[in-house]
mmCIF file of C-alpha atoms in Angstrom:
data_model
loop_
_atom_site.group_PDB
_atom_site.id
_atom_site.type_symbol
_atom_site.label_atom_id
_atom_site.label_comp_id
_atom_site.label_asym_id
_atom_site.label_seq_id
_atom_site.Cartn_x
_atom_site.Cartn_y
_atom_site.Cartn_z
ATOM 1 C CA UNK C 9 0.052 0.099 -0.006
ATOM 2 C CA UNK C 10 1.357 3.444 -1.007
ATOM 3 C CA UNK C 11 1.710 6.272 1.458
ATOM 4 C CA UNK C 12 -0.914 8.218 -0.421
ATOM 5 C CA UNK C 13 -3.341 5.067 -0.219
ATOM 6 C CA UNK C 14 -2.565 4.729 3.402
ATOM 7 C CA UNK C 15 -3.406 8.454 4.025
ATOM 8 C CA UNK C 16 -6.457 8.409 2.056
ATOM 9 C CA UNK C 17 -7.726 5.330 4.002
ATOM 10 C CA UNK C 18 -7.760 7.431 7.188
ATOM 11 C CA UNK C 19 -9.567 10.575 5.768
ATOM 12 C CA UNK C 20 -12.859 9.671 7.059
ATOM 13 C CA UNK C 21 -11.672 9.149 10.549
ATOM 14 C CA UNK C 22 -9.999 12.601 10.680
ATOM 15 C CA UNK C 23 -12.841 14.451 9.277
ATOM 16 C CA UNK C 24 -15.662 12.707 11.128
ATOM 17 C CA UNK C 25 -16.676 12.896 14.854
ATOM 18 C CA UNK C 26 -18.191 9.527 15.104
ATOM 19 C CA UNK C 27 -15.530 6.837 14.148
ATOM 20 C CA UNK C 28 -15.309 4.263 11.538
ATOM 21 C CA UNK C 29 -15.357 5.094 7.856
ATOM 22 C CA UNK C 30 -18.254 4.042 5.613
ATOM 23 C CA UNK C 31 -16.757 3.200 2.195
ATOM 24 C CA UNK C 32 -19.843 2.358 0.307
ATOM 25 C CA UNK C 33 -21.710 5.542 1.479
ATOM 26 C CA UNK C 34 -18.402 7.621 0.602
ATOM 27 C CA UNK C 35 -18.800 6.442 -2.989
ATOM 28 C CA UNK C 36 -22.288 7.333 -3.402
ATOM 29 C CA UNK C 37 -21.939 10.972 -1.833
ATOM 30 C CA UNK C 38 -22.510 13.829 -4.188
ATOM 31 C CA UNK C 39 -19.127 15.280 -5.144
ATOM 32 C CA UNK C 40 -17.893 18.677 -3.583
ATOM 33 C CA UNK C 41 -17.062 20.713 -6.777
ATOM 34 C CA UNK C 42 -13.799 22.675 -6.109
ATOM 35 C CA UNK C 43 -12.255 25.801 -7.816
ATOM 36 C CA UNK C 44 -8.568 25.957 -7.308
ATOM 37 C CA UNK C 45 -7.176 29.535 -7.558
ATOM 38 C CA UNK C 46 -3.454 29.924 -7.182
ATOM 39 C CA UNK C 47 -1.005 31.981 -9.437
ATOM 40 C CA UNK C 48 1.549 29.180 -9.167
ATOM 41 C CA UNK C 49 1.277 26.395 -11.841
ATOM 42 C CA UNK C 50 3.270 24.099 -9.371
ATOM 43 C CA UNK C 51 0.776 24.736 -6.499
ATOM 44 C CA UNK C 52 -2.145 24.328 -8.766
ATOM 45 C CA UNK C 53 -0.808 21.012 -9.879
ATOM 46 C CA UNK C 54 -0.158 19.833 -6.145
ATOM 47 C CA UNK C 55 -3.685 20.832 -5.239
ATOM 48 C CA UNK C 56 -5.382 19.323 -8.229
ATOM 49 C CA UNK C 57 -3.402 16.025 -7.529
ATOM 50 C CA UNK C 58 -4.116 15.953 -3.913
ATOM 51 C CA UNK C 59 -8.031 16.570 -4.405
ATOM 52 C CA UNK C 60 -7.987 13.865 -7.209
ATOM 53 C CA UNK C 61 -7.127 11.175 -4.738
ATOM 54 C CA UNK C 62 -10.592 11.643 -2.950
ATOM 55 C CA UNK C 63 -13.626 10.276 -4.771
ATOM 56 C CA UNK C 64 -15.875 12.803 -3.005
ATOM 57 C CA UNK C 65 -14.249 15.780 -4.606
ATOM 58 C CA UNK C 66 -14.396 17.064 -8.235
ATOM 59 C CA UNK C 67 -11.936 19.656 -9.555
ATOM 60 C CA UNK C 68 -14.399 21.973 -11.382
ATOM 61 C CA UNK C 69 -11.922 24.516 -12.522
ATOM 62 C CA UNK C 70 -8.642 26.452 -12.012
ATOM 63 C CA UNK C 71 -7.709 30.218 -11.874
ATOM 64 C CA UNK C 72 -4.443 31.918 -11.768
ATOM 65 C CA UNK C 73 -5.373 35.523 -10.636
ATOM 66 C CA UNK C 74 -8.099 37.204 -8.586
ATOM 67 C CA UNK C 75 -10.092 38.538 -11.535
ATOM 68 C CA UNK C 76 -9.933 34.919 -13.162
ATOM 69 C CA UNK C 77 -11.168 33.598 -9.826
ATOM 70 C CA UNK C 78 -14.382 35.928 -9.774
ATOM 71 C CA UNK C 79 -15.115 34.997 -13.311
ATOM 72 C CA UNK C 80 -14.675 31.457 -12.748
ATOM 73 C CA UNK C 81 -16.898 31.608 -9.606
ATOM 74 C CA UNK C 82 -19.679 33.061 -11.484
ATOM 75 C CA UNK C 83 -19.336 30.658 -14.464
ATOM 76 C CA UNK C 84 -18.720 27.395 -12.575
ATOM 77 C CA UNK C 85 -20.661 28.118 -9.417
ATOM 78 C CA UNK C 86 -18.430 25.760 -7.266
ATOM 79 C CA UNK C 87 -19.150 24.740 -3.743
ATOM 80 C CA UNK C 88 -15.659 25.427 -2.517
ATOM 81 C CA UNK C 89 -12.730 27.588 -3.622
ATOM 82 C CA UNK C 90 -9.310 27.005 -2.714
ATOM 83 C CA UNK C 91 -7.924 30.530 -2.669
ATOM 84 C CA UNK C 92 -4.403 31.733 -2.699
ATOM 85 C CA UNK C 93 -4.151 34.962 -0.689
ATOM 86 C CA UNK C 94 -1.361 36.515 -2.820
ATOM 87 C CA UNK C 95 -2.290 36.736 -6.476
ATOM 88 C CA UNK C 96 -1.991 39.451 -9.239
ATOM 89 C CA UNK C 97 -5.002 41.416 -10.423
ATOM 90 C CA UNK C 98 -6.744 41.350 -7.058
ATOM 91 C CA UNK C 99 -5.268 39.542 -4.129
ATOM 92 C CA UNK C 100 -7.172 37.003 -1.913
ATOM 93 C CA UNK C 101 -8.539 39.511 0.596
ATOM 94 C CA UNK C 102 -10.102 41.388 -2.372
ATOM 95 C CA UNK C 103 -11.635 38.386 -3.863
ATOM 96 C CA UNK C 104 -13.211 37.670 -0.565
ATOM 97 C CA UNK C 105 -14.682 41.070 -0.099
ATOM 98 C CA UNK C 106 -15.930 40.998 -3.763
ATOM 99 C CA UNK C 107 -17.526 37.539 -3.026
ATOM 100 C CA UNK C 108 -19.315 38.910 -0.184
ATOM 101 C CA UNK C 109 -20.537 41.896 -1.835
ATOM 102 C CA UNK C 110 -21.871 39.618 -4.638
ATOM 103 C CA UNK C 111 -23.486 37.064 -2.067
ATOM 104 C CA UNK C 112 -21.614 34.321 -3.728
ATOM 105 C CA UNK C 113 -22.464 31.022 -2.110
ATOM 106 C CA UNK C 114 -19.068 29.122 -2.188
ATOM 107 C CA UNK C 115 -17.130 28.372 0.744
ATOM 108 C CA UNK C 116 -13.660 29.223 0.914
ATOM 109 C CA UNK C 117 -10.369 27.722 2.222
ATOM 110 C CA UNK C 118 -7.459 30.089 1.965
ATOM 111 C CA UNK C 119 -3.973 28.721 1.297
ATOM 112 C CA UNK C 120 -1.250 30.670 2.900
ATOM 113 C CA UNK C 121 2.503 30.309 3.691
ATOM 114 C CA UNK C 122 3.855 29.350 7.226
ATOM 115 C CA UNK C 123 5.336 33.019 7.855
ATOM 116 C CA UNK C 124 4.370 35.759 10.216
ATOM 117 C CA UNK C 125 3.152 37.658 7.281
ATOM 118 C CA UNK C 126 1.094 34.809 5.961
ATOM 119 C CA UNK C 127 -0.546 34.295 9.444
ATOM 120 C CA UNK C 128 -1.581 37.858 9.662
ATOM 121 C CA UNK C 129 -3.276 37.889 6.167
ATOM 122 C CA UNK C 130 -4.734 34.356 6.810
ATOM 123 C CA UNK C 131 -6.313 35.746 10.003
ATOM 124 C CA UNK C 132 -7.777 38.818 8.132
ATOM 125 C CA UNK C 133 -9.190 36.295 5.529
ATOM 126 C CA UNK C 134 -10.882 34.206 8.158
ATOM 127 C CA UNK C 135 -12.517 37.403 9.707
ATOM 128 C CA UNK C 136 -13.516 38.221 6.301
ATOM 129 C CA UNK C 137 -15.477 34.985 5.656
ATOM 130 C CA UNK C 138 -13.084 32.348 4.870
ATOM 131 C CA UNK C 139 -13.982 28.942 6.394
ATOM 132 C CA UNK C 140 -10.644 27.646 6.990
ATOM 133 C CA UNK C 141 -7.069 27.584 5.936
ATOM 134 C CA UNK C 142 -4.364 25.240 4.703
ATOM 135 C CA UNK C 143 -0.482 25.976 4.930
ATOM 136 C CA UNK C 144 1.059 25.784 1.541
ATOM 137 C CA UNK C 145 3.240 22.649 1.472
ATOM 138 C CA UNK C 146 6.869 23.144 2.193
ATOM 139 C CA UNK C 147 7.981 19.560 1.255
ATOM 140 C CA UNK C 148 11.136 18.810 -0.842
ATOM 141 C CA UNK C 149 9.490 16.635 -3.422
ATOM 142 C CA UNK C 150 6.181 16.607 -5.414
ATOM 143 C CA UNK C 151 5.222 13.491 -3.802
ATOM 144 C CA UNK C 152 5.733 14.708 -0.186
ATOM 145 C CA UNK C 153 3.884 17.905 -1.143
ATOM 146 C CA UNK C 154 0.735 15.868 -2.208
ATOM 147 C CA UNK C 155 0.856 13.733 0.945
ATOM 148 C CA UNK C 156 1.110 16.916 3.073
ATOM 149 C CA UNK C 157 -1.925 18.369 1.300
ATOM 150 C CA UNK C 158 -3.890 14.847 1.555
ATOM 151 C CA UNK C 159 -3.076 15.062 5.352
ATOM 152 C CA UNK C 160 -3.971 18.789 5.792
ATOM 153 C CA UNK C 161 -6.535 19.826 3.314
ATOM 154 C CA UNK C 162 -8.667 16.782 2.524
ATOM 155 C CA UNK C 163 -10.141 16.492 6.178
ATOM 156 C CA UNK C 164 -10.778 20.111 6.147
ATOM 157 C CA UNK C 165 -12.706 19.823 2.871
ATOM 158 C CA UNK C 166 -14.919 16.877 3.899
ATOM 159 C CA UNK C 167 -15.727 18.417 7.271
ATOM 160 C CA UNK C 168 -17.124 21.547 5.521
ATOM 161 C CA UNK C 169 -19.541 19.434 3.701
ATOM 162 C CA UNK C 170 -21.130 16.736 5.896
ATOM 163 C CA UNK C 171 -23.354 14.507 4.202
ATOM 164 C CA UNK C 172 -25.543 11.827 5.550
ATOM 165 C CA UNK C 173 -23.940 8.471 5.727
ATOM 166 C CA UNK C 174 -20.226 9.385 5.608
ATOM 167 C CA UNK C 175 -19.612 12.296 7.641
ATOM 168 C CA UNK C 176 -21.780 11.465 10.638
ATOM 169 C CA UNK C 177 -22.524 7.770 11.091
ATOM 170 C CA UNK C 178 -26.361 7.126 11.596
ATOM 171 C CA UNK C 179 -25.855 5.356 14.766
ATOM 172 C CA UNK C 180 -23.913 8.140 16.433
ATOM 173 C CA UNK C 181 -26.273 10.972 14.839
ATOM 174 C CA UNK C 182 -29.269 9.263 16.432
ATOM 175 C CA UNK C 183 -28.033 8.747 20.015
ATOM 176 C CA UNK C 184 -30.394 10.422 22.695
ATOM 177 C CA UNK C 185 -29.251 13.267 24.555
ATOM 178 C CA UNK C 186 -29.617 12.932 28.228
ATOM 179 C CA UNK C 187 -30.369 16.028 30.118
ATOM 180 C CA UNK C 188 -27.716 16.553 32.748
ATOM 181 C CA UNK C 189 -28.721 16.145 36.361
ATOM 182 C CA UNK C 190 -26.936 18.442 39.049
ATOM 183 C CA UNK C 191 -27.449 18.474 42.671
ATOM 184 C CA UNK C 192 -26.618 20.673 45.408
ATOM 185 C CA UNK C 193 -25.606 24.374 45.421
ATOM 186 C CA UNK C 194 -23.494 25.618 42.308
ATOM 187 C CA UNK C 195 -19.645 26.121 43.193
ATOM 188 C CA UNK C 196 -18.287 29.603 42.263
ATOM 189 C CA UNK C 197 -16.394 29.537 39.261
ATOM 190 C CA UNK C 198 -12.896 29.642 39.355
ATOM 191 C CA UNK C 199 -11.660 29.267 35.654
ATOM 192 C CA UNK C 200 -12.883 29.165 31.934
ATOM 193 C CA UNK C 201 -11.435 26.816 29.477
ATOM 194 C CA UNK C 202 -12.306 27.028 25.590
ATOM 195 C CA UNK C 203 -11.606 24.482 22.966
ATOM 196 C CA UNK C 204 -11.948 25.408 19.103
ATOM 197 C CA UNK C 205 -10.633 24.439 15.797
ATOM 198 C CA UNK C 206 -12.087 25.151 12.287
ATOM 199 C CA UNK C 207 -13.573 28.595 12.275
ATOM 200 C CA UNK C 208 -12.060 29.379 15.500
ATOM 201 C CA UNK C 209 -10.561 32.900 15.024
ATOM 202 C CA UNK C 210 -13.907 34.209 13.955
ATOM 203 C CA UNK C 211 -15.720 32.738 16.765
ATOM 204 C CA UNK C 212 -13.282 33.899 19.360
ATOM 205 C CA UNK C 213 -13.513 37.476 17.938
ATOM 206 C CA UNK C 214 -17.333 37.375 18.513
ATOM 207 C CA UNK C 215 -16.713 36.100 22.125
ATOM 208 C CA UNK C 216 -13.673 37.614 23.762
ATOM 209 C CA UNK C 217 -14.224 41.233 22.884
ATOM 210 C CA UNK C 218 -17.688 41.294 24.406
ATOM 211 C CA UNK C 219 -16.471 40.013 27.678
ATOM 212 C CA UNK C 220 -16.173 42.782 30.288
ATOM 213 C CA UNK C 221 -12.961 44.363 31.567
ATOM 214 C CA UNK C 222 -13.561 43.147 35.011
ATOM 215 C CA UNK C 223 -14.224 39.451 33.984
ATOM 216 C CA UNK C 224 -13.114 37.785 37.028
ATOM 217 C CA UNK C 225 -11.777 34.357 35.742
ATOM 218 C CA UNK C 226 -8.595 33.228 33.910
ATOM 219 C CA UNK C 227 -9.279 31.947 30.477
ATOM 220 C CA UNK C 228 -7.465 29.151 28.949
ATOM 221 C CA UNK C 229 -7.811 28.542 24.966
ATOM 222 C CA UNK C 230 -6.592 25.709 23.052
ATOM 223 C CA UNK C 231 -7.114 26.495 19.168
ATOM 224 C CA UNK C 232 -5.794 24.150 16.577
ATOM 225 C CA UNK C 233 -3.474 26.292 14.572
ATOM 226 C CA UNK C 234 0.227 26.313 13.379
ATOM 227 C CA UNK C 235 2.770 27.689 15.877
ATOM 228 C CA UNK C 236 3.418 31.027 13.996
ATOM 229 C CA UNK C 237 -0.293 31.669 13.838
ATOM 230 C CA UNK C 238 -1.163 31.601 17.423
ATOM 231 C CA UNK C 239 1.201 34.430 18.181
ATOM 232 C CA UNK C 240 -0.353 36.746 15.618
ATOM 233 C CA UNK C 241 -3.947 35.673 16.790
ATOM 234 C CA UNK C 242 -3.074 36.503 20.352
ATOM 235 C CA UNK C 243 -1.901 39.927 19.157
ATOM 236 C CA UNK C 244 -4.888 40.468 17.053
ATOM 237 C CA UNK C 245 -7.459 39.435 19.971
ATOM 238 C CA UNK C 246 -5.506 41.454 22.430
ATOM 239 C CA UNK C 247 -6.015 44.722 20.269
ATOM 240 C CA UNK C 248 -9.759 43.763 20.100
ATOM 241 C CA UNK C 249 -10.408 43.002 23.613
ATOM 242 C CA UNK C 250 -10.727 44.881 27.049
ATOM 243 C CA UNK C 251 -9.000 41.773 28.421
ATOM 244 C CA UNK C 252 -5.477 41.159 28.295
ATOM 245 C CA UNK C 253 -4.873 38.062 25.654
ATOM 246 C CA UNK C 254 -1.458 36.547 25.292
ATOM 247 C CA UNK C 255 0.131 33.653 23.844
ATOM 248 C CA UNK C 256 0.912 31.201 26.936
ATOM 249 C CA UNK C 257 4.243 30.858 28.267
ATOM 250 C CA UNK C 258 5.391 27.939 30.458
ATOM 251 C CA UNK C 259 5.225 28.512 34.167
ATOM 252 C CA UNK C 260 2.994 31.506 33.796
ATOM 253 C CA UNK C 261 0.750 31.944 37.039
ATOM 254 C CA UNK C 262 -2.953 32.352 36.114
ATOM 255 C CA UNK C 263 -4.559 35.815 36.765
ATOM 256 C CA UNK C 264 -8.212 36.457 36.472
ATOM 257 C CA UNK C 265 -9.315 38.786 33.631
ATOM 258 C CA UNK C 266 -6.493 37.448 31.413
ATOM 259 C CA UNK C 267 -6.761 34.996 28.518
ATOM 260 C CA UNK C 268 -3.944 32.574 27.620
ATOM 261 C CA UNK C 269 -3.935 31.150 24.155
ATOM 262 C CA UNK C 270 -2.022 27.824 23.807
ATOM 263 C CA UNK C 271 1.002 27.953 21.552
ATOM 264 C CA UNK C 272 0.591 26.028 18.051
ATOM 265 C CA UNK C 273 2.201 22.711 18.282
ATOM 266 C CA UNK C 274 2.515 22.773 22.146
ATOM 267 C CA UNK C 275 0.120 21.220 24.544
ATOM 268 C CA UNK C 276 -1.085 23.571 27.465
ATOM 269 C CA UNK C 277 -2.049 22.068 30.717
ATOM 270 C CA UNK C 278 -2.790 23.628 34.139
ATOM 271 C CA UNK C 279 -1.123 22.561 37.403
ATOM 272 C CA UNK C 280 -1.050 23.660 41.088
ATOM 273 C CA UNK C 281 2.265 24.347 42.356
ATOM 274 C CA UNK C 282 2.835 25.680 45.912
ATOM 275 C CA UNK C 283 -0.760 26.815 46.044
ATOM 276 C CA UNK C 284 -0.790 28.718 42.736
ATOM 277 C CA UNK C 285 -2.449 27.682 39.383
ATOM 278 C CA UNK C 286 0.332 27.728 36.533
ATOM 279 C CA UNK C 287 0.596 26.736 32.945
ATOM 280 C CA UNK C 288 2.705 23.931 31.674
ATOM 281 C CA UNK C 289 3.708 23.597 28.089
ATOM 282 C CA UNK C 290 5.130 20.483 26.502
ATOM 283 C CA UNK C 291 5.501 18.841 23.053
ATOM 284 C CA UNK C 292 3.982 15.315 24.183
ATOM 285 C CA UNK C 293 2.536 13.075 21.799
ATOM 286 C CA UNK C 294 -0.589 14.102 19.776
ATOM 287 C CA UNK C 295 -4.083 13.671 21.119
ATOM 288 C CA UNK C 296 -6.689 13.266 18.287
ATOM 289 C CA UNK C 297 -4.083 14.137 15.883
ATOM 290 C CA UNK C 298 -3.795 17.546 17.804
ATOM 291 C CA UNK C 299 -1.228 19.549 19.541
ATOM 292 C CA UNK C 300 -2.390 21.667 21.527
ATOM 293 C CA UNK C 301 -5.082 19.187 22.577
ATOM 294 C CA UNK C 302 -8.389 20.227 24.054
ATOM 295 C CA UNK C 303 -8.874 16.927 25.851
ATOM 296 C CA UNK C 304 -5.579 17.430 27.535
ATOM 297 C CA UNK C 305 -6.298 21.079 28.720
ATOM 298 C CA UNK C 306 -9.789 20.153 29.901
ATOM 299 C CA UNK C 307 -8.733 17.168 31.851
ATOM 300 C CA UNK C 308 -5.772 19.061 33.498
ATOM 301 C CA UNK C 309 -8.218 21.956 34.391
ATOM 302 C CA UNK C 310 -10.860 19.686 35.752
ATOM 303 C CA UNK C 311 -8.310 18.085 38.046
ATOM 304 C CA UNK C 312 -7.192 21.540 39.372
ATOM 305 C CA UNK C 313 -10.536 23.544 39.323
ATOM 306 C CA UNK C 314 -13.120 20.815 39.708
ATOM 307 C CA UNK C 315 -16.689 22.066 40.004
ATOM 308 C CA UNK C 316 -15.389 25.566 39.494
ATOM 309 C CA UNK C 317 -14.647 25.076 35.967
ATOM 310 C CA UNK C 318 -16.560 26.409 32.842
ATOM 311 C CA UNK C 319 -15.875 24.693 29.590
ATOM 312 C CA UNK C 320 -16.658 25.984 26.286
ATOM 313 C CA UNK C 321 -16.418 23.944 23.018
ATOM 314 C CA UNK C 322 -16.667 25.930 19.886
ATOM 315 C CA UNK C 323 -16.716 25.281 16.249
ATOM 316 C CA UNK C 324 -14.343 22.786 14.836
ATOM 317 C CA UNK C 325 -13.833 19.380 13.007
ATOM 318 C CA UNK C 326 -13.360 16.102 14.896
ATOM 319 C CA UNK C 327 -14.212 15.208 18.362
ATOM 320 C CA UNK C 328 -11.257 16.775 20.432
ATOM 321 C CA UNK C 329 -12.660 18.054 23.671
ATOM 322 C CA UNK C 330 -15.195 15.153 24.105
ATOM 323 C CA UNK C 331 -13.069 13.123 26.628
ATOM 324 C CA UNK C 332 -12.096 16.402 28.253
ATOM 325 C CA UNK C 333 -15.792 17.202 28.738
ATOM 326 C CA UNK C 334 -16.355 13.774 30.335
ATOM 327 C CA UNK C 335 -13.665 14.804 32.849
ATOM 328 C CA UNK C 336 -15.249 18.340 33.345
ATOM 329 C CA UNK C 337 -18.577 16.557 33.961
ATOM 330 C CA UNK C 338 -17.109 14.066 36.369
ATOM 331 C CA UNK C 339 -15.625 16.896 38.197
ATOM 332 C CA UNK C 340 -18.993 18.759 38.454
ATOM 333 C CA UNK C 341 -18.116 21.625 36.042
ATOM 334 C CA UNK C 342 -20.145 23.442 33.730
ATOM 335 C CA UNK C 343 -20.186 22.646 29.975
ATOM 336 C CA UNK C 344 -21.276 25.016 27.030
ATOM 337 C CA UNK C 345 -21.150 24.181 23.292
ATOM 338 C CA UNK C 346 -21.790 26.362 20.144
ATOM 339 C CA UNK C 347 -24.707 25.369 18.304
ATOM 340 C CA UNK C 348 -24.868 23.949 14.811
ATOM 341 C CA UNK C 349 -26.277 26.768 13.154
ATOM 342 C CA UNK C 350 -23.355 29.180 13.908
ATOM 343 C CA UNK C 351 -20.573 26.685 13.664
ATOM 344 C CA UNK C 352 -18.301 26.551 10.532
ATOM 345 C CA UNK C 353 -18.139 22.639 11.341
ATOM 346 C CA UNK C 354 -20.368 21.121 14.180
ATOM 347 C CA UNK C 355 -17.924 18.304 14.838
ATOM 348 C CA UNK C 356 -16.336 19.128 18.240
ATOM 349 C CA UNK C 357 -19.327 20.710 19.692
ATOM 350 C CA UNK C 358 -21.727 18.165 18.147
ATOM 351 C CA UNK C 359 -19.734 15.348 19.604
ATOM 352 C CA UNK C 360 -20.176 16.770 23.079
ATOM 353 C CA UNK C 361 -23.952 17.667 22.585
ATOM 354 C CA UNK C 362 -24.833 14.240 21.200
ATOM 355 C CA UNK C 363 -23.032 12.477 24.274
ATOM 356 C CA UNK C 364 -25.363 14.352 26.543
ATOM 357 C CA UNK C 365 -22.660 16.241 28.239
ATOM 358 C CA UNK C 366 -23.631 19.842 27.304
ATOM 359 C CA UNK C 367 -25.403 21.973 29.946
ATOM 360 C CA UNK C 368 -26.336 24.666 27.231
ATOM 361 C CA UNK C 369 -26.200 24.652 23.348
ATOM 362 C CA UNK C 370 -25.924 28.277 22.291
ATOM 363 C CA UNK C 371 -25.350 30.460 19.408
ATOM 364 C CA UNK C 372 -21.987 32.029 19.246
ATOM 365 C CA UNK C 373 -23.514 35.403 20.089
ATOM 366 C CA UNK C 374 -24.832 34.128 23.235
ATOM 367 C CA UNK C 375 -21.861 32.538 24.768
ATOM 368 C CA UNK C 376 -19.890 35.638 26.226
ATOM 369 C CA UNK C 377 -23.126 36.664 28.072
ATOM 370 C CA UNK C 378 -23.627 33.265 29.415
ATOM 371 C CA UNK C 379 -20.065 32.633 30.714
ATOM 372 C CA UNK C 380 -20.106 36.040 32.277
ATOM 373 C CA UNK C 381 -23.559 35.261 34.134
ATOM 374 C CA UNK C 382 -21.771 32.108 35.180
ATOM 375 C CA UNK C 383 -18.568 33.558 36.443
ATOM 376 C CA UNK C 384 -20.296 36.232 38.416
ATOM 377 C CA UNK C 385 -23.555 34.374 39.618
ATOM 378 C CA UNK C 386 -23.524 30.692 38.969
ATOM 379 C CA UNK C 387 -26.644 29.897 40.867
ATOM 380 C CA UNK C 388 -28.930 32.179 38.557
ATOM 381 C CA UNK C 389 -31.057 30.401 36.061
ATOM 382 C CA UNK C 390 -29.430 30.491 32.689
ATOM 383 C CA UNK C 391 -30.380 30.463 28.959
ATOM 384 C CA UNK C 392 -32.584 27.517 27.986
ATOM 385 C CA UNK C 393 -30.986 24.416 26.556
ATOM 386 C CA UNK C 394 -31.625 23.955 22.893
ATOM 387 C CA UNK C 395 -32.463 20.800 21.134
ATOM 388 C CA UNK C 396 -29.980 19.152 18.605
#
């Protein structure tokens, strides 16, 4: 079995929240029509080759500059555009703005360089409506570049277009949601943890800036993102928020009213050292294909904060955070998840909701108000739980 074949065999597991691949259903799924837009002929070829390994994806066309991209979108009407951010005759940000102005339906995954400049432009694109991003391959050979795109790009494409029978297995989707049962008086909240992946920067920009300057809890965030990107994201959020937002540092002592964003490619955990809560960063093995891991952060925070922990699971593919929420539930903490309608991908929050672990399922616009209420007055009745 070739490396490409082995990677392709695992795509469904990476893109789903529920487990085993369903090969027969995959073959029957309606193809996702993709427009590849990049000014580099080499990159276009790599993207076409990687997409061509997946029977669920059809390359509907290509474009080599911004104006060609807009013309092709109008002519082809693709489901998805893979958009280079730095192209002649209109860059990717300008294309995104024009797509919004014309109310074009296609979703967008932007392709960007793993540089500080690339990170900044990518975050602007995500704020401007792009659903996700993928780093441009930096492999030394064509074969390695294709394999890198198969591993990084295809699960994101599949996750953006869930279809009955292959994205969410039927037995998982039909699980009953048990209403959480809590007894006794609620404990005072002591920390807030947030797990997020696909669509995360846009969701965080709708939550953190709304929190009041006197928000009393430390906020710990695990966002699936490359290393260079998390520092730029922390700076961007800090500029937009009344709270202090910083990229996490090993050994930092947690302070109320500050948000700590896990570094890309580093796990972040909470520990109690000589009576103080501190951050511990390390590069241990991947969990759920991820580093930083939401599960790892949630488990460590539940062990330290117990029933005083508030956990929030936002938009993202996969199921990272599910096992962490089991630990939060066992410790007596509160769990909120983002609803399907406002999530870019309802994988991570959907997994928690379907497991019956969510106290509340809320639109992203309601989350800041609810966590503020819980942080200040945990005993007051909150927003009604929604149905999945």
